[in-house]
mmCIF file of C-alpha atoms in Angstrom:
data_model
loop_
_atom_site.group_PDB
_atom_site.id
_atom_site.type_symbol
_atom_site.label_atom_id
_atom_site.label_comp_id
_atom_site.label_asym_id
_atom_site.label_seq_id
_atom_site.Cartn_x
_atom_site.Cartn_y
_atom_site.Cartn_z
ATOM 1 C CA MET A 1 -0.016 0.008 0.005
ATOM 2 C CA ARG A 2 2.887 2.330 0.774
ATOM 3 C CA HIS A 3 4.211 1.780 -2.740
ATOM 4 C CA ILE A 4 0.837 2.746 -4.179
ATOM 5 C CA PHE A 5 0.770 5.882 -2.049
ATOM 6 C CA ARG A 6 4.264 6.908 -3.213
ATOM 7 C CA TYR A 7 3.351 6.247 -6.837
ATOM 8 C CA LEU A 8 0.169 8.294 -6.604
ATOM 9 C CA SER A 9 2.064 11.130 -4.878
ATOM 10 C CA PHE A 10 4.637 11.140 -7.655
ATOM 11 C CA VAL A 11 1.873 11.310 -10.323
ATOM 12 C CA MET A 12 0.141 14.202 -8.513
ATOM 13 C CA LEU A 13 3.356 16.209 -8.255
ATOM 14 C CA SER A 14 4.165 15.584 -11.947
ATOM 15 C CA LEU A 15 0.709 16.760 -12.996
ATOM 16 C CA LEU A 16 0.926 19.855 -10.854
ATOM 17 C CA ALA A 17 4.326 20.665 -12.296
ATOM 18 C CA ALA A 18 2.988 20.287 -15.847
ATOM 19 C CA CYS A 19 0.140 22.725 -15.085
ATOM 20 C CA SER A 20 2.295 25.358 -13.459
ATOM 21 C CA THR A 21 2.060 28.853 -15.017
ATOM 22 C CA PRO A 22 5.302 30.126 -16.560
ATOM 23 C CA GLN A 23 6.700 33.362 -15.229
ATOM 24 C CA LYS A 24 6.045 36.463 -17.283
ATOM 25 C CA THR A 25 9.157 37.302 -19.331
ATOM 26 C CA ILE A 26 10.642 40.761 -19.468
ATOM 27 C CA TYR A 27 12.035 42.438 -22.546
ATOM 28 C CA PHE A 28 15.846 42.398 -22.674
ATOM 29 C CA SER A 29 15.943 40.730 -19.182
ATOM 30 C CA SER A 30 19.012 38.628 -20.024
ATOM 31 C CA ASN A 31 21.151 41.757 -20.380
ATOM 32 C CA THR A 32 19.899 43.813 -17.421
ATOM 33 C CA ALA A 33 22.852 45.701 -15.951
ATOM 34 C CA LEU A 34 23.617 45.466 -12.243
ATOM 35 C CA ASP A 35 25.020 48.970 -12.134
ATOM 36 C CA PRO A 36 23.222 52.250 -12.983
ATOM 37 C CA SER A 37 25.747 53.375 -15.580
ATOM 38 C CA VAL A 38 24.562 54.279 -19.042
ATOM 39 C CA GLN A 39 25.358 51.719 -21.725
ATOM 40 C CA VAL A 40 26.145 53.147 -25.147
ATOM 41 C CA GLN A 41 25.858 51.065 -28.291
ATOM 42 C CA LYS A 42 26.523 52.045 -31.881
ATOM 43 C CA ILE A 43 23.552 51.541 -34.174
ATOM 44 C CA GLU A 44 23.456 50.944 -37.895
ATOM 45 C CA LYS A 45 21.438 53.345 -39.982
ATOM 46 C CA PRO A 46 18.385 51.569 -41.478
ATOM 47 C CA LYS A 47 18.599 50.950 -45.198
ATOM 48 C CA GLU A 48 16.214 52.584 -47.625
ATOM 49 C CA PRO A 49 13.345 50.311 -48.645
ATOM 50 C CA ILE A 50 13.506 48.708 -52.075
ATOM 51 C CA ILE A 51 10.464 49.020 -54.329
ATOM 52 C CA GLN A 52 8.907 45.614 -54.940
ATOM 53 C CA SER A 53 6.139 44.167 -57.081
ATOM 54 C CA ASP A 54 2.619 45.013 -55.880
ATOM 55 C CA ASP A 55 3.892 48.087 -54.015
ATOM 56 C CA ILE A 56 1.659 51.104 -54.495
ATOM 57 C CA ILE A 57 3.685 54.280 -55.083
ATOM 58 C CA ALA A 58 2.132 57.700 -54.591
ATOM 59 C CA ILE A 59 3.821 60.110 -56.986
ATOM 60 C CA SER A 60 3.372 63.864 -57.346
ATOM 61 C CA ILE A 61 5.166 66.103 -59.807
ATOM 62 C CA THR A 62 5.574 69.869 -59.480
ATOM 63 C CA THR A 63 7.633 72.435 -61.356
ATOM 64 C CA ILE A 64 10.181 74.441 -59.437
ATOM 65 C CA SER A 65 9.634 77.499 -61.591
ATOM 66 C CA SER A 66 6.395 78.267 -59.713
ATOM 67 C CA MET A 67 8.209 78.013 -56.407
ATOM 68 C CA SER A 68 10.482 80.965 -57.154
ATOM 69 C CA ASP A 69 7.481 83.339 -57.014
ATOM 70 C CA PRO A 70 6.048 83.533 -53.481
ATOM 71 C CA ASN A 71 2.709 84.673 -54.908
ATOM 72 C CA LYS A 72 2.239 81.436 -56.811
ATOM 73 C CA SER A 73 1.716 77.947 -55.533
ATOM 74 C CA PRO A 74 3.535 74.966 -56.989
ATOM 75 C CA VAL A 75 1.930 73.748 -60.220
ATOM 76 C CA SER A 76 0.868 70.136 -60.123
ATOM 77 C CA ILE A 77 1.816 68.203 -63.239
ATOM 78 C CA PHE A 78 -0.092 65.140 -64.504
ATOM 79 C CA SER A 79 -2.742 65.635 -61.857
ATOM 80 C CA GLU A 80 -5.021 63.196 -63.645
ATOM 81 C CA GLY A 81 -2.393 60.489 -64.021
ATOM 82 C CA GLY A 82 -2.346 57.210 -62.218
ATOM 83 C CA THR A 83 -5.075 55.408 -60.329
ATOM 84 C CA PRO A 84 -6.371 56.909 -57.062
ATOM 85 C CA PHE A 85 -6.093 54.411 -54.189
ATOM 86 C CA SER A 86 -7.459 54.782 -50.695
ATOM 87 C CA ILE A 87 -5.492 52.494 -48.422
ATOM 88 C CA THR A 88 -7.036 51.348 -45.149
ATOM 89 C CA ALA A 89 -4.474 50.363 -42.609
ATOM 90 C CA THR A 90 -5.426 47.790 -40.009
ATOM 91 C CA ILE A 91 -3.147 48.425 -37.031
ATOM 92 C CA GLY A 92 -3.949 45.815 -34.486
ATOM 93 C CA SER A 93 -7.729 45.769 -34.174
ATOM 94 C CA GLY A 94 -8.233 49.398 -35.204
ATOM 95 C CA ALA A 95 -8.433 50.749 -38.707
ATOM 96 C CA GLY A 96 -7.422 54.118 -40.086
ATOM 97 C CA SER A 97 -6.732 55.761 -43.361
ATOM 98 C CA ALA A 98 -3.146 55.426 -44.458
ATOM 99 C CA SER A 99 -3.583 57.910 -47.251
ATOM 100 C CA GLY A 100 -6.194 59.949 -49.012
ATOM 101 C CA ASN A 101 -6.683 60.004 -52.734
ATOM 102 C CA ASN A 102 -3.244 59.999 -54.273
ATOM 103 C CA ASN A 103 -1.940 59.695 -57.806
ATOM 104 C CA ALA A 104 -0.821 56.196 -56.998
ATOM 105 C CA TYR A 105 0.742 53.576 -59.249
ATOM 106 C CA ARG A 106 0.856 49.851 -58.605
ATOM 107 C CA VAL A 107 4.153 48.190 -59.490
ATOM 108 C CA ASP A 108 3.489 45.176 -61.696
ATOM 109 C CA ALA A 109 5.173 41.785 -61.572
ATOM 110 C CA GLY A 110 7.968 43.016 -63.839
ATOM 111 C CA GLY A 111 8.661 46.043 -61.703
ATOM 112 C CA TYR A 112 7.046 48.569 -64.066
ATOM 113 C CA ILE A 113 4.560 51.388 -63.595
ATOM 114 C CA ASP A 114 2.539 53.004 -66.372
ATOM 115 C CA PHE A 115 3.227 56.690 -66.014
ATOM 116 C CA PRO A 116 1.458 59.409 -68.064
ATOM 117 C CA VAL A 117 3.385 60.728 -71.071
ATOM 118 C CA LEU A 118 6.474 58.679 -70.172
ATOM 119 C CA GLY A 119 4.790 55.297 -70.576
ATOM 120 C CA LYS A 120 6.162 52.202 -68.831
ATOM 121 C CA ILE A 121 9.026 52.844 -66.423
ATOM 122 C CA ARG A 122 10.797 50.176 -64.462
ATOM 123 C CA ILE A 123 11.239 51.261 -60.823
ATOM 124 C CA GLY A 124 11.140 47.802 -59.198
ATOM 125 C CA GLY A 125 14.422 47.095 -57.384
ATOM 126 C CA LEU A 126 15.146 50.796 -56.861
ATOM 127 C CA THR A 127 14.987 52.815 -53.658
ATOM 128 C CA ILE A 128 12.479 55.647 -53.417
ATOM 129 C CA ARG A 129 15.330 58.150 -53.884
ATOM 130 C CA GLU A 130 16.556 56.368 -57.037
ATOM 131 C CA ALA A 131 13.014 56.227 -58.432
ATOM 132 C CA LYS A 132 12.520 59.933 -57.833
ATOM 133 C CA ASP A 133 15.809 60.749 -59.614
ATOM 134 C CA LEU A 134 14.883 58.520 -62.527
ATOM 135 C CA LEU A 135 11.472 60.169 -62.977
ATOM 136 C CA ALA A 136 12.932 63.673 -62.657
ATOM 137 C CA LYS A 137 15.539 62.877 -65.329
ATOM 138 C CA LYS A 138 12.928 61.537 -67.768
ATOM 139 C CA LEU A 139 10.564 64.462 -67.158
ATOM 140 C CA LYS A 140 13.145 67.113 -67.992
ATOM 141 C CA ASP A 141 12.208 66.832 -71.650
ATOM 142 C CA TYR A 142 8.612 67.814 -70.790
ATOM 143 C CA VAL A 143 8.799 69.925 -67.602
ATOM 144 C CA LYS A 144 11.196 72.650 -66.579
ATOM 145 C CA GLU A 145 13.079 71.613 -63.445
ATOM 146 C CA PRO A 146 10.571 68.986 -62.214
ATOM 147 C CA VAL A 147 10.326 68.226 -58.512
ATOM 148 C CA VAL A 148 9.291 64.639 -57.816
ATOM 149 C CA GLU A 149 7.812 63.327 -54.562
ATOM 150 C CA ALA A 150 7.149 59.642 -54.093
ATOM 151 C CA ARG A 151 6.421 57.209 -51.251
ATOM 152 C CA ILE A 152 5.176 53.662 -50.730
ATOM 153 C CA ILE A 153 1.678 53.906 -49.337
ATOM 154 C CA ASN A 154 1.127 50.225 -48.685
ATOM 155 C CA TYR A 155 4.356 49.606 -46.742
ATOM 156 C CA LYS A 156 2.979 46.952 -44.395
ATOM 157 C CA VAL A 157 3.965 43.971 -42.263
ATOM 158 C CA THR A 158 1.723 41.207 -40.957
ATOM 159 C CA VAL A 159 1.721 40.161 -37.293
ATOM 160 C CA LEU A 160 0.148 36.811 -36.404
ATOM 161 C CA GLY A 161 0.000 34.357 -33.522
ATOM 162 C CA GLU A 162 -0.184 35.008 -29.809
ATOM 163 C CA ILE A 163 -0.508 38.799 -29.848
ATOM 164 C CA ASN A 164 -3.299 40.945 -28.458
ATOM 165 C CA HIS A 165 -4.455 42.371 -31.808
ATOM 166 C CA PRO A 166 -3.101 40.421 -34.784
ATOM 167 C CA GLY A 167 -3.354 42.059 -38.190
ATOM 168 C CA PHE A 168 -1.592 44.377 -40.658
ATOM 169 C CA VAL A 169 0.598 47.275 -39.589
ATOM 170 C CA ILE A 170 1.210 50.006 -42.141
ATOM 171 C CA ALA A 171 4.230 52.293 -41.713
ATOM 172 C CA PRO A 172 3.568 55.681 -43.346
ATOM 173 C CA ASN A 173 7.245 56.675 -43.058
ATOM 174 C CA GLN A 174 8.413 53.429 -44.714
ATOM 175 C CA GLN A 175 10.354 52.343 -41.649
ATOM 176 C CA ILE A 176 9.275 49.982 -38.913
ATOM 177 C CA THR A 177 11.057 47.852 -36.324
ATOM 178 C CA ILE A 178 9.970 44.552 -34.748
ATOM 179 C CA LEU A 179 9.222 46.473 -31.535
ATOM 180 C CA ASP A 180 7.095 49.019 -33.402
ATOM 181 C CA ALA A 181 5.043 46.263 -35.006
ATOM 182 C CA ILE A 182 4.471 44.448 -31.687
ATOM 183 C CA ALA A 183 3.556 47.696 -29.895
ATOM 184 C CA ALA A 184 1.083 48.608 -32.672
ATOM 185 C CA CYS A 185 -0.629 45.242 -32.159
ATOM 186 C CA GLY A 186 -1.061 45.676 -28.414
ATOM 187 C CA ASP A 187 2.074 43.887 -27.138
ATOM 188 C CA ILE A 188 2.619 40.162 -26.465
ATOM 189 C CA PRO A 189 0.486 38.749 -23.610
ATOM 190 C CA ILE A 190 1.809 36.343 -21.012
ATOM 191 C CA THR A 191 0.527 33.494 -23.165
ATOM 192 C CA GLY A 192 3.015 34.400 -25.949
ATOM 193 C CA ARG A 193 6.754 33.738 -26.141
ATOM 194 C CA LYS A 194 9.130 36.677 -26.448
ATOM 195 C CA ASP A 195 12.257 34.515 -26.876
ATOM 196 C CA ASN A 196 11.365 32.731 -30.124
ATOM 197 C CA ILE A 197 9.687 35.136 -32.531
ATOM 198 C CA MET A 198 9.726 34.145 -36.206
ATOM 199 C CA VAL A 199 10.137 36.630 -39.049
ATOM 200 C CA ILE A 200 9.344 35.388 -42.515
ATOM 201 C CA ARG A 201 10.769 37.418 -45.366
ATOM 202 C CA GLU A 202 10.636 36.936 -49.168
ATOM 203 C CA THR A 203 13.522 38.429 -51.115
ATOM 204 C CA GLU A 204 14.160 37.958 -54.836
ATOM 205 C CA GLY A 205 12.532 34.577 -55.116
ATOM 206 C CA THR A 206 13.731 33.223 -51.795
ATOM 207 C CA ARG A 207 11.976 32.862 -48.440
ATOM 208 C CA GLU A 208 13.912 33.430 -45.224
ATOM 209 C CA TYR A 209 12.931 32.281 -41.706
ATOM 210 C CA ALA A 210 14.625 34.096 -38.826
ATOM 211 C CA ARG A 211 14.247 33.627 -35.068
ATOM 212 C CA LEU A 212 14.445 36.652 -32.721
ATOM 213 C CA ASN A 213 14.858 36.731 -28.912
ATOM 214 C CA LEU A 214 13.352 39.857 -27.348
ATOM 215 C CA ASN A 215 14.801 38.853 -23.978
ATOM 216 C CA SER A 216 18.250 39.867 -25.239
ATOM 217 C CA LYS A 217 19.493 43.283 -26.249
ATOM 218 C CA GLU A 218 21.313 41.613 -29.125
ATOM 219 C CA ILE A 219 18.004 41.943 -30.959
ATOM 220 C CA PHE A 220 19.107 45.477 -31.891
ATOM 221 C CA ASN A 221 22.049 44.015 -33.901
ATOM 222 C CA SER A 222 19.870 41.640 -35.865
ATOM 223 C CA PRO A 223 19.367 42.280 -39.596
ATOM 224 C CA TYR A 224 15.684 41.531 -38.934
ATOM 225 C CA TYR A 225 15.255 44.199 -36.255
ATOM 226 C CA TYR A 226 14.187 46.620 -39.013
ATOM 227 C CA LEU A 227 11.338 44.928 -40.830
ATOM 228 C CA LYS A 228 10.833 45.183 -44.574
ATOM 229 C CA GLN A 229 7.545 45.547 -46.456
ATOM 230 C CA ASN A 230 5.482 42.388 -46.597
ATOM 231 C CA ASP A 231 7.404 40.713 -43.732
ATOM 232 C CA VAL A 232 5.355 38.290 -41.589
ATOM 233 C CA VAL A 233 5.939 38.218 -37.825
ATOM 234 C CA TYR A 234 4.700 35.136 -35.945
ATOM 235 C CA ILE A 235 4.438 35.004 -32.136
ATOM 236 C CA GLU A 236 4.611 31.465 -30.798
ATOM 237 C CA PRO A 237 2.245 30.583 -27.907
ATOM 238 C CA ALA A 238 3.784 29.774 -24.544
ATOM 239 C CA ARG A 239 3.367 26.449 -22.787
ATOM 240 C CA ILE A 240 0.316 27.578 -20.794
ATOM 241 C CA LYS A 241 -1.502 28.472 -24.029
ATOM 242 C CA ARG A 242 -0.708 25.099 -25.594
ATOM 243 C CA GLN A 243 -2.022 23.348 -22.470
ATOM 244 C CA GLN A 244 -5.276 25.276 -22.762
ATOM 245 C CA GLY A 245 -5.737 23.806 -26.214
ATOM 246 C CA ASN A 246 -4.899 20.297 -25.134
ATOM 247 C CA GLU A 247 -8.074 18.211 -24.845
ATOM 248 C CA PHE A 248 -6.683 15.871 -22.183
ATOM 249 C CA LEU A 249 -5.429 18.687 -19.961
ATOM 250 C CA GLN A 250 -8.583 20.702 -20.403
ATOM 251 C CA PHE A 251 -11.267 18.023 -19.940
ATOM 252 C CA TYR A 252 -9.793 14.826 -18.440
ATOM 253 C CA LEU A 253 -7.049 16.137 -16.153
ATOM 254 C CA PRO A 254 -9.482 17.705 -13.646
ATOM 255 C CA ALA A 255 -11.372 14.380 -13.376
ATOM 256 C CA VAL A 256 -8.153 12.408 -12.982
ATOM 257 C CA THR A 257 -6.887 14.831 -10.359
ATOM 258 C CA SER A 258 -10.146 14.616 -8.404
ATOM 259 C CA LEU A 259 -10.036 10.818 -8.523
ATOM 260 C CA LEU A 260 -6.475 10.699 -7.275
ATOM 261 C CA SER A 261 -7.259 13.183 -4.515
ATOM 262 C CA THR A 262 -10.156 10.980 -3.396
ATOM 263 C CA VAL A 263 -7.989 7.862 -3.422
ATOM 264 C CA LEU A 264 -5.290 9.619 -1.366
ATOM 265 C CA ALA A 265 -7.882 10.931 1.064
ATOM 266 C CA VAL A 266 -9.348 7.448 1.578
ATOM 267 C CA TYR A 267 -5.885 5.946 2.027
ATOM 268 C CA GLY A 268 -5.037 8.613 4.616
ATOM 269 C CA ILE A 269 -8.219 7.904 6.560
ATOM 270 C CA VAL A 270 -7.498 4.149 6.494
ATOM 271 C CA GLN A 271 -3.967 4.695 7.778
ATOM 272 C CA ILE A 272 -5.168 6.961 10.594
ATOM 273 C CA SER A 273 -7.820 4.348 11.639
ATOM 274 C CA LYS A 274 -5.094 1.709 11.833
ATOM 275 C CA LEU A 275 -3.105 3.824 14.227
ATOM 276 C CA LYS A 276 -6.069 3.941 16.580
#
């Protein structure tokens, strides 16, 4: 009987250990300094985004000749060109307008846009600065000293998994970090892991899978700290969340635990009666 009691006790302790709640992790906790001195770290300047297929580029052209006269406003050129797009950005669970009606041009699979007067121009693979210079150069035959403004209005990343508000995050300034994306989606709850975040990135026909640990400050040195357009961020659920989805742990474990508790209680009463 003693062997049975020991065995049941061991099973109970094992089950309780399996159901224990993990401690809430803290960002950058593995590198917390013990002294109050300021730590200085050199940072790398983020690279300019590269225009990709399916990007929507808002382009406006003005002539600098009208800017020299303070009584005149800049003259808009090709105001009817392009296709007006109204982009709705889903940041976490909320939605907002990323842009109004712009003269926007979708980059096709070959990297081209169909621009008024100039026809098809390949801007895929260029930075925004390079695309602006290219358009300004081509427009000089038609416009005196053209001034080109351009930006990607659907620069977005996708955040999925164990996060408070999964969805799309659009970066109007064409720059976003992994921390920005997580903050925009309401942060990672205790049921999500901060030490094993996956970033999925497609680049020139290849797909990359990277793992990031937000418990370490080395995250700032990662080439995936700055996200690129169309990146996918996946937050893995912690052990407690996986247990909640386990049918045995959710439905049968309470019954098994109650049964074992009853058996142990009966055994205890029997042993006490024997002592009398």
